[in-house]
JSON list of C-alpha atoms in Angstrom, two decimals:
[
{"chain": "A", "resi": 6, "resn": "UNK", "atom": "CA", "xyz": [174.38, 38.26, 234.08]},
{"chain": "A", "resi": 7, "resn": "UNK", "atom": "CA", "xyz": [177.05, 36.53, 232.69]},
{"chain": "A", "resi": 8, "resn": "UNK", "atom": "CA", "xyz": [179.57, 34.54, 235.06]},
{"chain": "A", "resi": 9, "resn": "UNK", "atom": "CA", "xyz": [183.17, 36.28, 234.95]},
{"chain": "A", "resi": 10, "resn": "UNK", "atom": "CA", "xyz": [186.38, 33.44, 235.50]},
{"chain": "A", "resi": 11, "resn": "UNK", "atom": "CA", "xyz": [189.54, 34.70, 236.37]},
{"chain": "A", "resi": 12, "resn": "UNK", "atom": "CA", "xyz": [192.18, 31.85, 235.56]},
{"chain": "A", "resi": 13, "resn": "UNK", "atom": "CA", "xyz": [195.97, 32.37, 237.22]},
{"chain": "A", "resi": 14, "resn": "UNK", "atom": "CA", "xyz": [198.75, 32.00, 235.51]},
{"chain": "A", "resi": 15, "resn": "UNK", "atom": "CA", "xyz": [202.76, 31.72, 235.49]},
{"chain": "A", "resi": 16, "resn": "UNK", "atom": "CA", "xyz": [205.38, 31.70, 232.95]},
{"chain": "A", "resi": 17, "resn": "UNK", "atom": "CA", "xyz": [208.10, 29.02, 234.44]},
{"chain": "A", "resi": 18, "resn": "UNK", "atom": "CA", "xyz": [211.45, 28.01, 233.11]},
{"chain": "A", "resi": 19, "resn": "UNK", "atom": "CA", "xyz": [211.23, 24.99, 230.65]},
{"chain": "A", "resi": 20, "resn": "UNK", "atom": "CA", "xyz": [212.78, 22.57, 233.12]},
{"chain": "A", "resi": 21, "resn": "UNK", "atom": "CA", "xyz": [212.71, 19.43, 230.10]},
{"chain": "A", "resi": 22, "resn": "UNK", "atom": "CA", "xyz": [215.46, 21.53, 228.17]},
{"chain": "A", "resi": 23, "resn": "UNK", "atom": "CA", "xyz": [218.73, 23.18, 229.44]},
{"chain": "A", "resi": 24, "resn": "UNK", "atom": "CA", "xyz": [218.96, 24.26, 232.53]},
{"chain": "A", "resi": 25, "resn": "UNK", "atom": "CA", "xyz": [221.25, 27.25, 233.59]},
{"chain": "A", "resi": 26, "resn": "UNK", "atom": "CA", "xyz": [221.95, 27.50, 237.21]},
{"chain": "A", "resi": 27, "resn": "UNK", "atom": "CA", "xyz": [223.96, 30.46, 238.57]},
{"chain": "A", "resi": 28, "resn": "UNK", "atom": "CA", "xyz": [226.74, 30.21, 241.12]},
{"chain": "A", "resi": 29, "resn": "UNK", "atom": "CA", "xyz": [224.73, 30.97, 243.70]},
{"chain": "A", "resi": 30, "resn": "UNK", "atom": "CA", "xyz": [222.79, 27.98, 243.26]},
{"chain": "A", "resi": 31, "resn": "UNK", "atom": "CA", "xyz": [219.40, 29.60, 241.99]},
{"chain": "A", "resi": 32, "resn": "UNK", "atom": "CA", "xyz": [218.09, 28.86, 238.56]},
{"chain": "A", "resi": 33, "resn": "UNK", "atom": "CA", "xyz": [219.34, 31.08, 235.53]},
{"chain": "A", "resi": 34, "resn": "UNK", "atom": "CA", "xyz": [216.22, 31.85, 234.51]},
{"chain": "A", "resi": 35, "resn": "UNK", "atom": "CA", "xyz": [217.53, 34.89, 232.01]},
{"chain": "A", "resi": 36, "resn": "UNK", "atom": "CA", "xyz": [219.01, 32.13, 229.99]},
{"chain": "A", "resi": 37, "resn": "UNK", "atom": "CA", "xyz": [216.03, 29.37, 229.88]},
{"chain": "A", "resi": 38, "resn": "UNK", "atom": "CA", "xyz": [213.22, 29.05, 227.58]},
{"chain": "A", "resi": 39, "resn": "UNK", "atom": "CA", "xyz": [209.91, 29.41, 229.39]},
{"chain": "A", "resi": 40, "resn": "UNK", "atom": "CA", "xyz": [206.84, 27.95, 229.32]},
{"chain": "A", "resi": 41, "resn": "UNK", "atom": "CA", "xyz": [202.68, 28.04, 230.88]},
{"chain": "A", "resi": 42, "resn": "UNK", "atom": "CA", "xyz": [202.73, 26.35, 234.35]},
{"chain": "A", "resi": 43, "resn": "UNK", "atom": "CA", "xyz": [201.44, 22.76, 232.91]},
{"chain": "A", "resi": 44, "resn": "UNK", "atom": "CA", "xyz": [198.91, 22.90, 236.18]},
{"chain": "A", "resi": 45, "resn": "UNK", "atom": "CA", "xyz": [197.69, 26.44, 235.12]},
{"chain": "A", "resi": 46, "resn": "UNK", "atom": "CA", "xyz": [197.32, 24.74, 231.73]},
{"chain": "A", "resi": 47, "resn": "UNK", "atom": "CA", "xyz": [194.80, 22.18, 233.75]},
{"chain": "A", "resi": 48, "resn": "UNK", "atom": "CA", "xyz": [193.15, 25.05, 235.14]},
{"chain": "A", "resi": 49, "resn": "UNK", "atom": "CA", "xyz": [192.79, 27.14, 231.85]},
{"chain": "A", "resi": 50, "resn": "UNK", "atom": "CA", "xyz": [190.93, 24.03, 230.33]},
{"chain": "A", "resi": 51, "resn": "UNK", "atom": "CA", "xyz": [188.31, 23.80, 233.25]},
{"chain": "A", "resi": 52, "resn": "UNK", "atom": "CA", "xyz": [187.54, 27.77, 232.71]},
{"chain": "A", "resi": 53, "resn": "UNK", "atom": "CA", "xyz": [187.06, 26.91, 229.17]},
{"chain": "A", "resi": 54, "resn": "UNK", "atom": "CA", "xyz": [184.46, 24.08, 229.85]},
{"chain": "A", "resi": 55, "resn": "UNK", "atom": "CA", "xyz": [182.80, 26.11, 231.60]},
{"chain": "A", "resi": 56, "resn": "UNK", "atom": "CA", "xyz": [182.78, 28.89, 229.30]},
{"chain": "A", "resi": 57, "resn": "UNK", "atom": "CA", "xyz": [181.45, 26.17, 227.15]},
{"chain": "A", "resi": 58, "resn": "UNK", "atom": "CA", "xyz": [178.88, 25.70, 228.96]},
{"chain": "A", "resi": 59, "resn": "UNK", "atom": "CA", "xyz": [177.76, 28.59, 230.73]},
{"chain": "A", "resi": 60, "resn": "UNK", "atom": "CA", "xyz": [178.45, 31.25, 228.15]},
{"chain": "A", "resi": 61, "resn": "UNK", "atom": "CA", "xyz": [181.06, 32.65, 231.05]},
{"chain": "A", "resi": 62, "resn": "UNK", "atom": "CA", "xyz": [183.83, 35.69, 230.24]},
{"chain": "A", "resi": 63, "resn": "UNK", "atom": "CA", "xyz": [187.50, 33.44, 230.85]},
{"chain": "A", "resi": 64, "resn": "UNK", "atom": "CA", "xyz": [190.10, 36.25, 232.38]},
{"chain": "A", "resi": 65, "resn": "UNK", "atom": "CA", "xyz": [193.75, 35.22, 232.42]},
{"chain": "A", "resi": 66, "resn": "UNK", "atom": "CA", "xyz": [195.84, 36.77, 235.19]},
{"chain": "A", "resi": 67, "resn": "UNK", "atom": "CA", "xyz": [199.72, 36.66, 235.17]},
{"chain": "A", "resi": 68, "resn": "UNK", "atom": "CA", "xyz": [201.70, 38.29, 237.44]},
{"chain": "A", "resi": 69, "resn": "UNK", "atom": "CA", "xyz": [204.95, 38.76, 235.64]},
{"chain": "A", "resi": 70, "resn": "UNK", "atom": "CA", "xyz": [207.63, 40.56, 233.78]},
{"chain": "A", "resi": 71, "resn": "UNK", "atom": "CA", "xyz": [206.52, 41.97, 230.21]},
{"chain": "A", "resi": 72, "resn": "UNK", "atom": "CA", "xyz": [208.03, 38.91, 228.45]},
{"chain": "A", "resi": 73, "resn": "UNK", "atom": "CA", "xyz": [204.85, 37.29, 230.29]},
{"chain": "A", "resi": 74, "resn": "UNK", "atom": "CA", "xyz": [202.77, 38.54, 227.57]},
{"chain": "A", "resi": 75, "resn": "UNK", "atom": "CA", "xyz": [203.60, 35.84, 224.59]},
{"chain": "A", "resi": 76, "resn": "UNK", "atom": "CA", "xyz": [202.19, 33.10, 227.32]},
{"chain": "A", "resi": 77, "resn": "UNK", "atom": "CA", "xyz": [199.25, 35.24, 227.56]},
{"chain": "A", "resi": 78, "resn": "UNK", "atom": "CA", "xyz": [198.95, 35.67, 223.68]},
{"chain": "A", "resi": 79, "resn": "UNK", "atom": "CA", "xyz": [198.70, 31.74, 223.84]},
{"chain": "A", "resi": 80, "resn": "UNK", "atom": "CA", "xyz": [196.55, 31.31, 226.57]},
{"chain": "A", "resi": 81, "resn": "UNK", "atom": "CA", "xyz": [194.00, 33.81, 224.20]},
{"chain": "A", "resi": 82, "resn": "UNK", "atom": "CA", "xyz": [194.66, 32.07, 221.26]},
{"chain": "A", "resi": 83, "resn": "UNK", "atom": "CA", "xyz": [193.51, 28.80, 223.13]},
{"chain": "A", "resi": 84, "resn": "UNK", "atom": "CA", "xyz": [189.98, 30.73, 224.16]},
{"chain": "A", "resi": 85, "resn": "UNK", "atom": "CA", "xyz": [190.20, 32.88, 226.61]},
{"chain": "A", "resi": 86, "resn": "UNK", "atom": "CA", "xyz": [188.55, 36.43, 226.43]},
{"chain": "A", "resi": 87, "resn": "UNK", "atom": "CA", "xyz": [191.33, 38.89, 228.25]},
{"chain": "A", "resi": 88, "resn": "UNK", "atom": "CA", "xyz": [194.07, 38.62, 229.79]},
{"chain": "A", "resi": 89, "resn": "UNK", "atom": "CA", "xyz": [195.67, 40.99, 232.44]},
{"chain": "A", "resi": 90, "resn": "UNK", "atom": "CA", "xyz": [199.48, 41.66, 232.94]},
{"chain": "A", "resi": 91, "resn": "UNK", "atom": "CA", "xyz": [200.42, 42.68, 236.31]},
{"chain": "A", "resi": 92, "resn": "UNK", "atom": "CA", "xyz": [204.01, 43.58, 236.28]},
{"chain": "A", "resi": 93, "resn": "UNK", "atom": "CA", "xyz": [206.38, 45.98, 237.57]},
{"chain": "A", "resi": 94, "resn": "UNK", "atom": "CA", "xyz": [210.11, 45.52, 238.37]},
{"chain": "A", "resi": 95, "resn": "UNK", "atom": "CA", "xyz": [209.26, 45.73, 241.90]},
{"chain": "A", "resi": 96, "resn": "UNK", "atom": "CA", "xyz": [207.44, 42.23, 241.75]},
{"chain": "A", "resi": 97, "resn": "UNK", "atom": "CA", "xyz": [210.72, 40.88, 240.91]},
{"chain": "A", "resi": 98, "resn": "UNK", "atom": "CA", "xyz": [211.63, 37.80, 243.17]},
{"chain": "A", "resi": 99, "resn": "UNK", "atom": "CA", "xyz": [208.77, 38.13, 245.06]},
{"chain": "A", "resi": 100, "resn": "UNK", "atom": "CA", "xyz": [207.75, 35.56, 247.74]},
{"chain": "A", "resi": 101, "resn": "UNK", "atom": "CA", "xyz": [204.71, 33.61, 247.76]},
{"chain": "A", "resi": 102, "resn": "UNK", "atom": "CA", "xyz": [202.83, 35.91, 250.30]},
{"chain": "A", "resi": 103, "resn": "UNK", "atom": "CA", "xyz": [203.80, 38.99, 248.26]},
{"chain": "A", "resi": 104, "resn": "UNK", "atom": "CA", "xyz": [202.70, 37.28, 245.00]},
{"chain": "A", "resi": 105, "resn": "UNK", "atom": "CA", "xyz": [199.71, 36.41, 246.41]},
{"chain": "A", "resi": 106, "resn": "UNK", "atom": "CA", "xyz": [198.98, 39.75, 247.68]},
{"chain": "A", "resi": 107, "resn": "UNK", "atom": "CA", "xyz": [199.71, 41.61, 244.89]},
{"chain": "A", "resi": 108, "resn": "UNK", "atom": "CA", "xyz": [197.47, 39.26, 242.27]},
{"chain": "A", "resi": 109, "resn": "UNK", "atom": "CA", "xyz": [194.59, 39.29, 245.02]},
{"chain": "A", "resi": 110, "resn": "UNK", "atom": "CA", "xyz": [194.47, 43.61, 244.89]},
{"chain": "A", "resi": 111, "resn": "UNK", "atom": "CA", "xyz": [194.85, 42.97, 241.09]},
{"chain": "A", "resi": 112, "resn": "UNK", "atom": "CA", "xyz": [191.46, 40.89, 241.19]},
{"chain": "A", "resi": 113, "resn": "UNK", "atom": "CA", "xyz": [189.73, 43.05, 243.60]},
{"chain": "A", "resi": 114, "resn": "UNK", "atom": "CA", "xyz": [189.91, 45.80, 240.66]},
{"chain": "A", "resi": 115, "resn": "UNK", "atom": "CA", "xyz": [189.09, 43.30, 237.74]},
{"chain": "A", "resi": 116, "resn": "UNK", "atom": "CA", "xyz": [186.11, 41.87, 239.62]},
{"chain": "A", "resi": 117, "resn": "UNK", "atom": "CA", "xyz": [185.05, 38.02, 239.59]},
{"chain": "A", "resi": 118, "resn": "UNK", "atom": "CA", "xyz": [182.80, 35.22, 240.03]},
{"chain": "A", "resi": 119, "resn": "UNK", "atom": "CA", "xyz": [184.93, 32.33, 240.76]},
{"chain": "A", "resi": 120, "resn": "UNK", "atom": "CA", "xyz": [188.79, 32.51, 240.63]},
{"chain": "A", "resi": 121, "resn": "UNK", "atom": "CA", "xyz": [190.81, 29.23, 239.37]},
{"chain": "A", "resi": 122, "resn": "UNK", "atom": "CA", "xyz": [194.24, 28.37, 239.67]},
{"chain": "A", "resi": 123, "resn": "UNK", "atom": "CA", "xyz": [196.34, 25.39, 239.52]},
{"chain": "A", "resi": 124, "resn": "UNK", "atom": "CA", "xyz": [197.28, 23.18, 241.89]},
{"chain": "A", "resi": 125, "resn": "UNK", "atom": "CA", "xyz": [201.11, 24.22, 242.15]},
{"chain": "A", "resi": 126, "resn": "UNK", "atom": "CA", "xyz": [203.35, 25.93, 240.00]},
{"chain": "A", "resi": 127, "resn": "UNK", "atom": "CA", "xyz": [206.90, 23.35, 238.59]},
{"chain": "A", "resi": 128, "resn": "UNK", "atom": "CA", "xyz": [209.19, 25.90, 239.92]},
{"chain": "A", "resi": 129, "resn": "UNK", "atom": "CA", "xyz": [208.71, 26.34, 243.56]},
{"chain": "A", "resi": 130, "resn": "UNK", "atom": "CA", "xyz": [206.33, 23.44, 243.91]},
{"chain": "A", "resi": 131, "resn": "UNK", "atom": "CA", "xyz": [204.77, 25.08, 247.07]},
{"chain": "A", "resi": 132, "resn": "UNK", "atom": "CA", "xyz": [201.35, 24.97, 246.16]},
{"chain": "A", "resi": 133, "resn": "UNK", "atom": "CA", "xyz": [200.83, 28.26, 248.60]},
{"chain": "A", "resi": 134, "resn": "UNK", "atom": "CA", "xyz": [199.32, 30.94, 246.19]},
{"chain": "A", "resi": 135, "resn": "UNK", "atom": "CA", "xyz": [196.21, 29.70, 245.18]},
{"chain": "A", "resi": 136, "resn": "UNK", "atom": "CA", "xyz": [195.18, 29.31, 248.75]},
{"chain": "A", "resi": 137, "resn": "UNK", "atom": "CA", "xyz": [196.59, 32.71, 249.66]},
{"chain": "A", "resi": 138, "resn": "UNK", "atom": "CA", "xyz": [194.54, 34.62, 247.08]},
{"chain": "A", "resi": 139, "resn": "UNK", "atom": "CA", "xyz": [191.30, 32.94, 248.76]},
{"chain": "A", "resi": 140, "resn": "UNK", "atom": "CA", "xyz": [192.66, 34.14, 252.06]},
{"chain": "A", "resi": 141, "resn": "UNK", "atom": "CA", "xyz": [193.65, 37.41, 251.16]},
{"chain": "A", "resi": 142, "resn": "UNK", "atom": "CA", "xyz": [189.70, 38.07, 249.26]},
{"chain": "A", "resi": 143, "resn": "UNK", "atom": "CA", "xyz": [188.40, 36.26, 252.33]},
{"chain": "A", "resi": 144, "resn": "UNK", "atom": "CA", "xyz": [187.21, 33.86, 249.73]},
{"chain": "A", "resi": 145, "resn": "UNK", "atom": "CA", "xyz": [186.01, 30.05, 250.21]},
{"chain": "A", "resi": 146, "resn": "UNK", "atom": "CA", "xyz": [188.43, 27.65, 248.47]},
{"chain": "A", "resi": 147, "resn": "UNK", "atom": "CA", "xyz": [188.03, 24.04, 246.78]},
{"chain": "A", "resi": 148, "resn": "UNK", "atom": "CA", "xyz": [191.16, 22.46, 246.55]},
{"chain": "A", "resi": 149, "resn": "UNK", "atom": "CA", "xyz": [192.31, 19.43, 244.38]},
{"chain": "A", "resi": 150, "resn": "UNK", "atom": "CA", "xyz": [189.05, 20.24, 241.71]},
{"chain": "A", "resi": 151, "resn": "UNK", "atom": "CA", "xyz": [188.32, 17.15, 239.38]},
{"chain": "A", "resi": 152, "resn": "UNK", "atom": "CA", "xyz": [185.26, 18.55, 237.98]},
{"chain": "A", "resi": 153, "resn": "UNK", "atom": "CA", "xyz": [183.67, 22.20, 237.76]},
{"chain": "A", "resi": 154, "resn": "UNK", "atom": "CA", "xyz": [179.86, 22.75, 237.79]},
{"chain": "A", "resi": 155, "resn": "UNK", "atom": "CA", "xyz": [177.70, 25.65, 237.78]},
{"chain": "A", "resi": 156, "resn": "UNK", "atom": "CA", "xyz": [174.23, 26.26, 238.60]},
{"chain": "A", "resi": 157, "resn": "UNK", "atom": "CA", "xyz": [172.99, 29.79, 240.06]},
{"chain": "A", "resi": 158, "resn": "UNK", "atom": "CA", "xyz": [175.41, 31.11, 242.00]},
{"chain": "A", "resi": 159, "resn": "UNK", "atom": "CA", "xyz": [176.53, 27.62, 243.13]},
{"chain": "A", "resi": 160, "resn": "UNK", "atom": "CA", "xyz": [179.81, 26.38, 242.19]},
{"chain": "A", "resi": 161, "resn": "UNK", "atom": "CA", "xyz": [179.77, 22.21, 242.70]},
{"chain": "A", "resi": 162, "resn": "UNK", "atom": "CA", "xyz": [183.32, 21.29, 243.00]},
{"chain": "A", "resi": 163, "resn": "UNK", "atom": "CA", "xyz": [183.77, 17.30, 242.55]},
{"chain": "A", "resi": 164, "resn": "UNK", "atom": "CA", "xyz": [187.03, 17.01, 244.28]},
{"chain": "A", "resi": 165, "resn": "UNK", "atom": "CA", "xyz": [189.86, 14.61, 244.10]},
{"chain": "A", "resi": 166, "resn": "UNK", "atom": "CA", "xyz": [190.71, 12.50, 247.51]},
{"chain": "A", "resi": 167, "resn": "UNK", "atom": "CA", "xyz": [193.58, 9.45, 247.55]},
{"chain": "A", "resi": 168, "resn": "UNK", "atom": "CA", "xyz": [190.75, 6.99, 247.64]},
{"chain": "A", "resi": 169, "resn": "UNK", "atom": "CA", "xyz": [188.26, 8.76, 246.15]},
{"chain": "A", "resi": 170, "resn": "UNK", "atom": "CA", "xyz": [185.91, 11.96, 245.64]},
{"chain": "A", "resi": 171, "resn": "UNK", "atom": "CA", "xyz": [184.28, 14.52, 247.49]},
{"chain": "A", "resi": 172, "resn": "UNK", "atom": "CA", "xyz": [181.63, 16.88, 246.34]},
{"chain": "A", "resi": 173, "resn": "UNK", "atom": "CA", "xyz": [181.34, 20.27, 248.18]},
{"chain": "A", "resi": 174, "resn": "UNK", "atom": "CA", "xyz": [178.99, 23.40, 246.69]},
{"chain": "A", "resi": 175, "resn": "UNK", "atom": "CA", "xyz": [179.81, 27.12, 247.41]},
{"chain": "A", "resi": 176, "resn": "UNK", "atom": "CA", "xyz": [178.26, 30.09, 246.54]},
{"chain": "A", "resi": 177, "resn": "UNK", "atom": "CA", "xyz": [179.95, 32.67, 244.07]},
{"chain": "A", "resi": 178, "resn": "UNK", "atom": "CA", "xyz": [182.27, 34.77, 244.66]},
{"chain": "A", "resi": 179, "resn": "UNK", "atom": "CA", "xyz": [184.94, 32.04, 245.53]}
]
């Protein structure tokens, strides 16, 4: 049975160009370019290699409004086999618990084998999501991945410490 890896993704402002900020403070983001989370990038590449090697489906899931699709589109174009839209105007401005939340029931009815996502997104910089999807699917988590291995339905995670690395194995789904 072939392995299915569901990559998260978000569309974030293009913080290298103009930036629009609105009286209140908050970003502009109506009026700012956009571009894939650079970390989600990282974690898009490390499906892929395993895709490569494992003959593995790679799933992109964005949680988003319906702009969200030409970062999708790109994400395909760069190998992936699907990718999934959630969006409705309800999502809008949506913490990181609800975010979480509402990408974790989207994966529930996609299915999966291991779920990847980037360390932290460049426009909140909370690095809170990732780890609240495992929660929420009761899911074991591998933070800070350097290297991705499969064999089985083992997942060998060689991960990144300050002075050094770590190697931990969990079983699929996680």
């Amino acid at each position: 049975m072939e392995m299915k890896i569901i990559v998260c993704v978000k569309q974030v402002p293009d913080t290298s160009g103009k930036v629009a900020v609105n009286p209140d403070g908050t970003l502009n983001r109506a009026s700012m370019a956009t571009i894939t989370n650079p970390d989600d990038l990282n974690a898009v590449e490390a499906a892929l290699t395993l895709k490569e090697q494992t003959g593995a489906e790679v799933v992109v899931v964005s949680m988003g409004p319906p702009p969200a699709e030409g970062m999708l589109r790109e994400v395909i174009a760069r190998g992936a086999d699907r990718a999934v839209l959630v969006s409705a105007r309800e999502f809008g401005g949506s913490d990181t618990y609800a975010t979480a939340t509402i990408i974790a029931t989207g994966l529930r009815k996609i299915g999966f084998d291991l779920v990847i996502t980037g360390r932290q997104a460049i426009d909140g910089d909370t690095a809170q999501v990732g780890p609240q999807i495992a929660e929420k699917l009761h899911l074991p988590q591998v933070s800070y991945a350097a290297e991705i291995t499969k064999e089985g339905d083992t997942i060998t995670v060689k991960r990144m410490l300050e002075d050094g690395y770590m190697t931990i194995k969990v079983k699929t789904p996680c």
